[in-house]
Short mmCIF file of C-alpha atoms in Angstrom, two decimals:
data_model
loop_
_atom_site.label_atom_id
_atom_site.label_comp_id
_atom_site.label_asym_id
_atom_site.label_seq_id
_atom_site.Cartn_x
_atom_site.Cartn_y
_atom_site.Cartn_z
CA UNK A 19 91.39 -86.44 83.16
CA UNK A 20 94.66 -86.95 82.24
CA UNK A 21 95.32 -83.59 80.61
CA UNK A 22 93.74 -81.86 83.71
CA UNK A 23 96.33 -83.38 85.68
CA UNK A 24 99.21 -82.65 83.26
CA UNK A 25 98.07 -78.71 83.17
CA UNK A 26 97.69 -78.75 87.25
CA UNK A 27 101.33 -80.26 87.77
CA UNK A 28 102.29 -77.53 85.23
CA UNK A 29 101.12 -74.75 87.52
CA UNK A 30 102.11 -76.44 90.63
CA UNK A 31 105.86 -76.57 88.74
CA UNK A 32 105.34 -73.06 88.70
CA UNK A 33 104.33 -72.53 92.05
CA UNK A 34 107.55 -74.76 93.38
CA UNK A 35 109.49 -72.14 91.50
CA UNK A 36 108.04 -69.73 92.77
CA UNK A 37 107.89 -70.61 96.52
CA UNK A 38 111.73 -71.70 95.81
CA UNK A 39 112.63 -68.12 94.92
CA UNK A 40 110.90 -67.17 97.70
CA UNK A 41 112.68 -68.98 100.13
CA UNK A 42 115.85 -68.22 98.65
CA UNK A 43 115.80 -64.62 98.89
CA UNK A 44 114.53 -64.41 102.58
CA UNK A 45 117.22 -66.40 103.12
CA UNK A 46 119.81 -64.30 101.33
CA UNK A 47 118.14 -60.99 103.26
CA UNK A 48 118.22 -62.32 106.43
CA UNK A 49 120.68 -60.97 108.79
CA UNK A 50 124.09 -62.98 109.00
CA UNK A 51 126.31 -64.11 105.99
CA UNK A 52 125.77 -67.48 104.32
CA UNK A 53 129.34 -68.21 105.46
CA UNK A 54 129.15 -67.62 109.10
CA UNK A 55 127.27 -71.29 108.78
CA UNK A 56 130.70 -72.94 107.54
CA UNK A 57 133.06 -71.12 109.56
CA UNK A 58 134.23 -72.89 113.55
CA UNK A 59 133.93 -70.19 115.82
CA UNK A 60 136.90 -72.46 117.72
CA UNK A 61 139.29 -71.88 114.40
CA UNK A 62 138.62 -68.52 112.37
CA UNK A 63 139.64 -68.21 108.96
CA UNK A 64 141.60 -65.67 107.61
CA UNK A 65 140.30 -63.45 105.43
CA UNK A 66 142.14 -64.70 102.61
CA UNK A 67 140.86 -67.66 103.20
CA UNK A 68 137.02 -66.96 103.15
CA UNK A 69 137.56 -65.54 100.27
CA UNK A 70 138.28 -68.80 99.03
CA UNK A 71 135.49 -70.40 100.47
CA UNK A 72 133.14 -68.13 99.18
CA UNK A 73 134.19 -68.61 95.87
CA UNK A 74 134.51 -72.34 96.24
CA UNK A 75 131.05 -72.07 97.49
CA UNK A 76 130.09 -70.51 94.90
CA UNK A 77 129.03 -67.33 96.50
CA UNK A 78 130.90 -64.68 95.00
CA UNK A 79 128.53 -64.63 92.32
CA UNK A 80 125.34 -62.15 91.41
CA UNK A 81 122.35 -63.66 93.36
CA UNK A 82 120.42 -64.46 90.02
CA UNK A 83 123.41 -66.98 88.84
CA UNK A 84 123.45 -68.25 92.34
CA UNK A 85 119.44 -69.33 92.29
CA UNK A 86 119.57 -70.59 88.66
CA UNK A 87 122.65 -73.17 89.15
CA UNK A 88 120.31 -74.36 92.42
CA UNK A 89 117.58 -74.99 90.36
CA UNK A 90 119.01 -76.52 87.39
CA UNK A 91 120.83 -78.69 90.31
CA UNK A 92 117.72 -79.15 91.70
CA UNK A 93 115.73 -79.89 88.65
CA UNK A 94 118.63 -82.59 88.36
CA UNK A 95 118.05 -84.15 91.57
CA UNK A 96 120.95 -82.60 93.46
CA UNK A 97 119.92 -80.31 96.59
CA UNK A 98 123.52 -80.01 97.20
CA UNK A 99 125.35 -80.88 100.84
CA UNK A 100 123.98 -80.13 104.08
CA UNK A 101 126.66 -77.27 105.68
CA UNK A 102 126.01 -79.36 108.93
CA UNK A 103 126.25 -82.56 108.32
CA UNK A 104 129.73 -82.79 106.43
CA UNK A 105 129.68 -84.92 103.13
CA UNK A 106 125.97 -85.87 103.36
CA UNK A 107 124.11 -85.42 100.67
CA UNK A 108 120.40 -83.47 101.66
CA UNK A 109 118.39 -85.57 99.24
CA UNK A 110 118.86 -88.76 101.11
CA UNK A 111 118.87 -86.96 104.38
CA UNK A 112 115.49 -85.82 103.65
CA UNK A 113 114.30 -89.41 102.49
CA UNK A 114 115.14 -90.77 105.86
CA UNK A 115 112.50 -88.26 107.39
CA UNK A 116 109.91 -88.21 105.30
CA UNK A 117 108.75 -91.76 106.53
CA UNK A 118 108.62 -90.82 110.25
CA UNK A 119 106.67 -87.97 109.11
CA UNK A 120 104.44 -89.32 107.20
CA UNK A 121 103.63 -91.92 109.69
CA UNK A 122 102.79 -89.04 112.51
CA UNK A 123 100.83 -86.96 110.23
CA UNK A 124 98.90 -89.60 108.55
CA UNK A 125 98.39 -91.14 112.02
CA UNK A 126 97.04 -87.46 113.31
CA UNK A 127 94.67 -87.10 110.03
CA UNK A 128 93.53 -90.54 110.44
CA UNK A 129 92.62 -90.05 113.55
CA UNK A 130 91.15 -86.51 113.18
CA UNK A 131 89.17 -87.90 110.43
CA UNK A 132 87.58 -90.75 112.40
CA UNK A 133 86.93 -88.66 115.19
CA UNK A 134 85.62 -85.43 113.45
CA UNK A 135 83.43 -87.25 111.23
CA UNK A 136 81.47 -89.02 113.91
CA UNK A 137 81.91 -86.29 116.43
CA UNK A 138 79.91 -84.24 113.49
CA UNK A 139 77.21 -86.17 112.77
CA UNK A 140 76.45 -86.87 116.19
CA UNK A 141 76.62 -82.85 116.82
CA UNK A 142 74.01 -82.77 113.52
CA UNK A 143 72.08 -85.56 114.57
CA UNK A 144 71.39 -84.72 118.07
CA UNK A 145 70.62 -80.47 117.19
CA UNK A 146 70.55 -78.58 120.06
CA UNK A 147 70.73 -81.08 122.59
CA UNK A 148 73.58 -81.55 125.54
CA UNK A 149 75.50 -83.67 123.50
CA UNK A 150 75.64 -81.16 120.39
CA UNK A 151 76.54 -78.17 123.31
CA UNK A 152 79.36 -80.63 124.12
CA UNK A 153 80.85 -81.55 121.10
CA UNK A 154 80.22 -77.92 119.97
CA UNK A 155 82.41 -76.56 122.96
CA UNK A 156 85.06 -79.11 122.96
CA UNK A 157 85.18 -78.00 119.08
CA UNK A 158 85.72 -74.50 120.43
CA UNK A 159 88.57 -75.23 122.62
CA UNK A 160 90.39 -77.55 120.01
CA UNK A 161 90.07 -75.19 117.34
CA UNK A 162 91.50 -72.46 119.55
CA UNK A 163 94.08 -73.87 120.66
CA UNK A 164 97.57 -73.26 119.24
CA UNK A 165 99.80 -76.65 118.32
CA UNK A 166 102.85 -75.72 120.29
CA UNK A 167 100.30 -75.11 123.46
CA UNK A 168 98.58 -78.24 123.18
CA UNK A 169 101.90 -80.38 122.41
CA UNK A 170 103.40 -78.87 125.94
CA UNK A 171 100.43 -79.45 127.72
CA UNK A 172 100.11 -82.98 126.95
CA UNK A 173 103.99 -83.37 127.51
CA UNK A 174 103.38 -82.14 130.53
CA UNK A 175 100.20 -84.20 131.82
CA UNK A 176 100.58 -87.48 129.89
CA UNK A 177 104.03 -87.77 129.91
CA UNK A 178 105.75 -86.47 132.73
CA UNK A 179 102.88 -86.48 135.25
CA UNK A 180 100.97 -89.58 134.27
CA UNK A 181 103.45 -91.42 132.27
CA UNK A 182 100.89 -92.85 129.92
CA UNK A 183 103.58 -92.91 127.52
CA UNK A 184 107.00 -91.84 126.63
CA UNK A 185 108.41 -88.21 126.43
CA UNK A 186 109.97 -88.16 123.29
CA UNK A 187 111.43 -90.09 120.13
CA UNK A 188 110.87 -92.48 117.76
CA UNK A 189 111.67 -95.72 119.77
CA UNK A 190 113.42 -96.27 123.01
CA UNK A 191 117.25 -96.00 122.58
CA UNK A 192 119.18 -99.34 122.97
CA UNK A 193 115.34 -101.35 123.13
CA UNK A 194 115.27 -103.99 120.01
CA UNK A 195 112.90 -102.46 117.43
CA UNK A 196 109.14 -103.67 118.46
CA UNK A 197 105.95 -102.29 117.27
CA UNK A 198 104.71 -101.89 120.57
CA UNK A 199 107.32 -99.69 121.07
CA UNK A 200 107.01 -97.32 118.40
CA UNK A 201 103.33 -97.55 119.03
CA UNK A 202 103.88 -96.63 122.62
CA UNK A 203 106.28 -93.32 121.50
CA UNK A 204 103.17 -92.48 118.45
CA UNK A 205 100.23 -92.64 119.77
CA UNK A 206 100.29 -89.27 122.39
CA UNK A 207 101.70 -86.64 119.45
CA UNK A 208 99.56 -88.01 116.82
CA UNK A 209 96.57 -87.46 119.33
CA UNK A 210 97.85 -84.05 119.99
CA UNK A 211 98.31 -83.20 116.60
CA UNK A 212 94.81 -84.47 115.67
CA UNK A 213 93.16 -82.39 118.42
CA UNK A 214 92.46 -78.67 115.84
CA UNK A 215 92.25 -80.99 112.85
CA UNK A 216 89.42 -82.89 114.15
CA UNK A 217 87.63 -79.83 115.72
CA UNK A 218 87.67 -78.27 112.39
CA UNK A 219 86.32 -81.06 110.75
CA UNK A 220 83.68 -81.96 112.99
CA UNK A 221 82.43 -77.88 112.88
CA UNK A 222 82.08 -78.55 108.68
CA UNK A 223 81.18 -81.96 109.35
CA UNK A 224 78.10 -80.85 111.37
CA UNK A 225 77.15 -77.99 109.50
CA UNK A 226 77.29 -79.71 105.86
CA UNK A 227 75.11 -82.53 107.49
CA UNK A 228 72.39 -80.25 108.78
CA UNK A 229 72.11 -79.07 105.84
CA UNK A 230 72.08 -82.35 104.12
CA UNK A 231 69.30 -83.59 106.35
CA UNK A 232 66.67 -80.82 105.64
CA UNK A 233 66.88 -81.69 101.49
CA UNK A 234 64.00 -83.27 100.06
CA UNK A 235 65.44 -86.46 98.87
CA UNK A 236 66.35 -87.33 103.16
CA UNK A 237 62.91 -86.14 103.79
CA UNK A 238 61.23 -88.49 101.18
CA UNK A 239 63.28 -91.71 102.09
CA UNK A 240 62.29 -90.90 106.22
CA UNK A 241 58.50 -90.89 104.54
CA UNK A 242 59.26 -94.02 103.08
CA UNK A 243 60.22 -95.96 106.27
CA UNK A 244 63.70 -96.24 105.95
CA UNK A 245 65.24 -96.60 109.11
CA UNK A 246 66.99 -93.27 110.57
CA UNK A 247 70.68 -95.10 110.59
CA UNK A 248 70.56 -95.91 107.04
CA UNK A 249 69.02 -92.31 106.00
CA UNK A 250 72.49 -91.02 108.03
CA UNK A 251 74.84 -93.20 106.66
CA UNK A 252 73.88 -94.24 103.50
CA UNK A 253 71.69 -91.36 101.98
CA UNK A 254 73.09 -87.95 103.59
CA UNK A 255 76.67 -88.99 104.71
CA UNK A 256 78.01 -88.65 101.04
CA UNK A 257 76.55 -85.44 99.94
CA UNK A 258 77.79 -84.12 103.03
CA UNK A 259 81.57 -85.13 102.86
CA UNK A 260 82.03 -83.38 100.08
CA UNK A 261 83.38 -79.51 101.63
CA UNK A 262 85.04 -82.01 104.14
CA UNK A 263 86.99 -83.55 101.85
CA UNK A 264 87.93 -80.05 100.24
CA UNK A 265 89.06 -79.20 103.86
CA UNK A 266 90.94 -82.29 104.70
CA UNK A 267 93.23 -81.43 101.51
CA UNK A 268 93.64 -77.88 102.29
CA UNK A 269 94.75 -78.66 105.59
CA UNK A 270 97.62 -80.63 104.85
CA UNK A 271 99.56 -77.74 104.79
CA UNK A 272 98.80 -76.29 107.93
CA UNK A 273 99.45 -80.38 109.26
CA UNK A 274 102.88 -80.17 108.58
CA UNK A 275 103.14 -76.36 110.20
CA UNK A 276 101.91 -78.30 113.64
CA UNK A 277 104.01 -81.82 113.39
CA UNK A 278 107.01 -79.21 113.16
CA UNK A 279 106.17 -77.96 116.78
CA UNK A 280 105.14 -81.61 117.61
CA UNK A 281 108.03 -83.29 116.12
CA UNK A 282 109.94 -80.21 117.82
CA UNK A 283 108.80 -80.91 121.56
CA UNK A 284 108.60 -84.84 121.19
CA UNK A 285 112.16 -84.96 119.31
CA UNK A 286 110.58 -86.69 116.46
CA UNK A 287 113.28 -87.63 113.97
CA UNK A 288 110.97 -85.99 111.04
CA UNK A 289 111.63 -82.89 108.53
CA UNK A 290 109.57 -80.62 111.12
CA UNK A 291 112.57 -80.99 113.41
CA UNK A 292 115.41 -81.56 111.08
CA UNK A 293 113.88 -78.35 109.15
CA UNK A 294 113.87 -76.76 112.63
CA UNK A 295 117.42 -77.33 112.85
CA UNK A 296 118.41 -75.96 110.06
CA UNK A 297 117.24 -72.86 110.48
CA UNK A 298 118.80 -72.56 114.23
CA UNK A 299 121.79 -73.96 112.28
CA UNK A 300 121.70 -71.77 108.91
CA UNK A 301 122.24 -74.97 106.92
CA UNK A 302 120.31 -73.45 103.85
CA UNK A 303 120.98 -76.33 101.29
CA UNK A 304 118.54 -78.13 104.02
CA UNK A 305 116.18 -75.46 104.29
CA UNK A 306 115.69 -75.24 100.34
CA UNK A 307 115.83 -78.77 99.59
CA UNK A 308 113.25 -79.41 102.58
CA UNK A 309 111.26 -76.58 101.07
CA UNK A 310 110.94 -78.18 97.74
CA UNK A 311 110.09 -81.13 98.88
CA UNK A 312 107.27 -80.23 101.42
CA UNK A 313 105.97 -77.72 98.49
CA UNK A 314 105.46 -80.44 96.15
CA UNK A 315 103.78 -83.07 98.61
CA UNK A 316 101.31 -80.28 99.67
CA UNK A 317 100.76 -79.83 95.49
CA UNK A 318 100.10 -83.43 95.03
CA UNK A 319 98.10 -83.49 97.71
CA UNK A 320 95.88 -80.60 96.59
CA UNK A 321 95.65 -82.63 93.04
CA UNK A 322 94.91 -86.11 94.96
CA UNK A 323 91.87 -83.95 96.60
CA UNK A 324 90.68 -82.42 93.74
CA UNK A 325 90.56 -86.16 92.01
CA UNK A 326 88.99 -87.42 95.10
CA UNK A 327 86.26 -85.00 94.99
CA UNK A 328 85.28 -85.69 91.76
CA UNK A 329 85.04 -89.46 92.18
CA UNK A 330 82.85 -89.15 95.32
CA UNK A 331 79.71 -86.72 93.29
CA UNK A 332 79.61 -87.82 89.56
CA UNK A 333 78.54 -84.33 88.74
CA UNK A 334 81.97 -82.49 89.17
CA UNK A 335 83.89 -83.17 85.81
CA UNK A 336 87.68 -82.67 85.70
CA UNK A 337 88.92 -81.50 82.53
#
């Protein structure tokens, strides 16, 4: 176990390096000059003078030499300066949202998880019947629906029609910090965001269940008189979490590619919209440092999954 998770944070190393490199060059390719981002539009530098930022900067140098003394920054934990935010440091500007991130997403999963779950064993249990054409249609409609379409949608009904709850942020400016509160500003984009998530997982849900329920083992504990519920929950249910568990960690990617249009239209103070900013701002020390970071939680995650899967079925070994 413990050398399978050595060799698989080996490779995702690897795979950081790579998607840093990645990033990096896009960014150098892209149209604009690295030093338009430093430069006040209000008081233009000579060009004398850029010259001396860009060597200051360090970009006068071959693009190779430029990458390596990131990484071996990077490596050191030092992301650099954001070109933005004057003085501050990007590490701990990232660490302040990464908490109201992870509270939205794991919110949205949570909920997508409850929800698809049930919704898909209902959907298996009841084949074919109205409530399975329901489920299966409302599944249609979730999956299909884009992030940033469903996030302006419910903006638009729950929030500024209704006013169910609030239209954006964290907590309500100048209140005194309450749970309610931050309950109150949660709940409505973690529901949006959970809306694809937990149509996907109630389509794999269902189908991994129906096909659960026609093994022989399900058939022989029905012969035996054992009540329907506990033949669901307690006999089929595990076997058939299995390829949903695979998808839950395989989506975690794609979660944090719709909280940034969440975060985005709700003005969530999370990396999707301070990674959003960025890039309108061409603060690239941001960009790459929020890169990295969101790389390597998506790798753990993966591993977490992996581990996961082979503690719910005995028969998967990890070595």
């Amino acid at each position: 176990m413990l050398l399978y998770c050595l060799r698989r944070l080996a490779i995702g190393m690897l795979m950081l390096i790579a998607l840093s490199l990645m990033v990096f060059v896009l960014l150098r390719f892209a149209p604009g000059d690295p030093i338009d981002a430093y430069i006040n539009p209000n008081a233009p530098l000579s060009q004398t003078e850029m010259e001396m930022l860009r060597a200051r900067l360090g970009l006068d140098q071959p693009l190779p030499v430029q990458y390596l003394g990131w990484l071996w920054a990077a490596a050191n934990g030092d992301l650099g300066f954001s070109i933005q935010r004057a003085g501050v440091r990007v590490l701990p500007l990232i660490g302040e949202r990464i908490g109201p991130t992870l509270l939205l997403m794991l919110t949205g999963l949570a909920l997508a998880i409850v929800v698809g779950i049930a919704a898909g064993i209902i959907s298996a249990v009841k084949r074919n019947s109205a409530i399975d054409l329901g489920l299966g249609v409302l599944a249609f409609v979730g999956i299909s629906s884009p992030a940033f379409l469903t996030a302006l949608l419910g903006l638009y009904f729950f929030a500024v029609q209704l006013r169910w709850a609030p239209s954006g942020g964290m907590l309500t400016p100048g209140a005194p910090f309450s749970w309610g509160d931050l309950l109150s500003h949660l709940i409505l984009p973690a529901a949006l965001l959970s809306i694809g998530y937990a149509a996907l997982i109630m389509r794999y849900m269902r189908s991994s269940m129906l096909e659960v329920l026609n093994q022989d083992y399900v058939r022989t504990a029905r012969a035996k008189g054992v009540r329907e519920f506990w033949v669901v929950t307690k006999h089929a249910l595990r076997n058939a979490l299995l390829p949903v568990i695979t998808l839950i960690g395989s989506t975690i990617g794609v979660a944090i590619g719709g909280a940034i249009f969440i975060e985005s239209v709700f003005d969530w103070p999370g990396m999707g919209l301070l990674m959003v900013n960025a890039v309108e701002t061409r603060d690239y020390p941001v960009i790459m440092g929020g890169t990295l970071v969101i790389g390597a939680g998506v790798i753990v995650v993966n591993l977490l999954t992996d581990l996961t899967y082979a503690a719910i079925d005995p028969r998967i070994q990890v070595a």
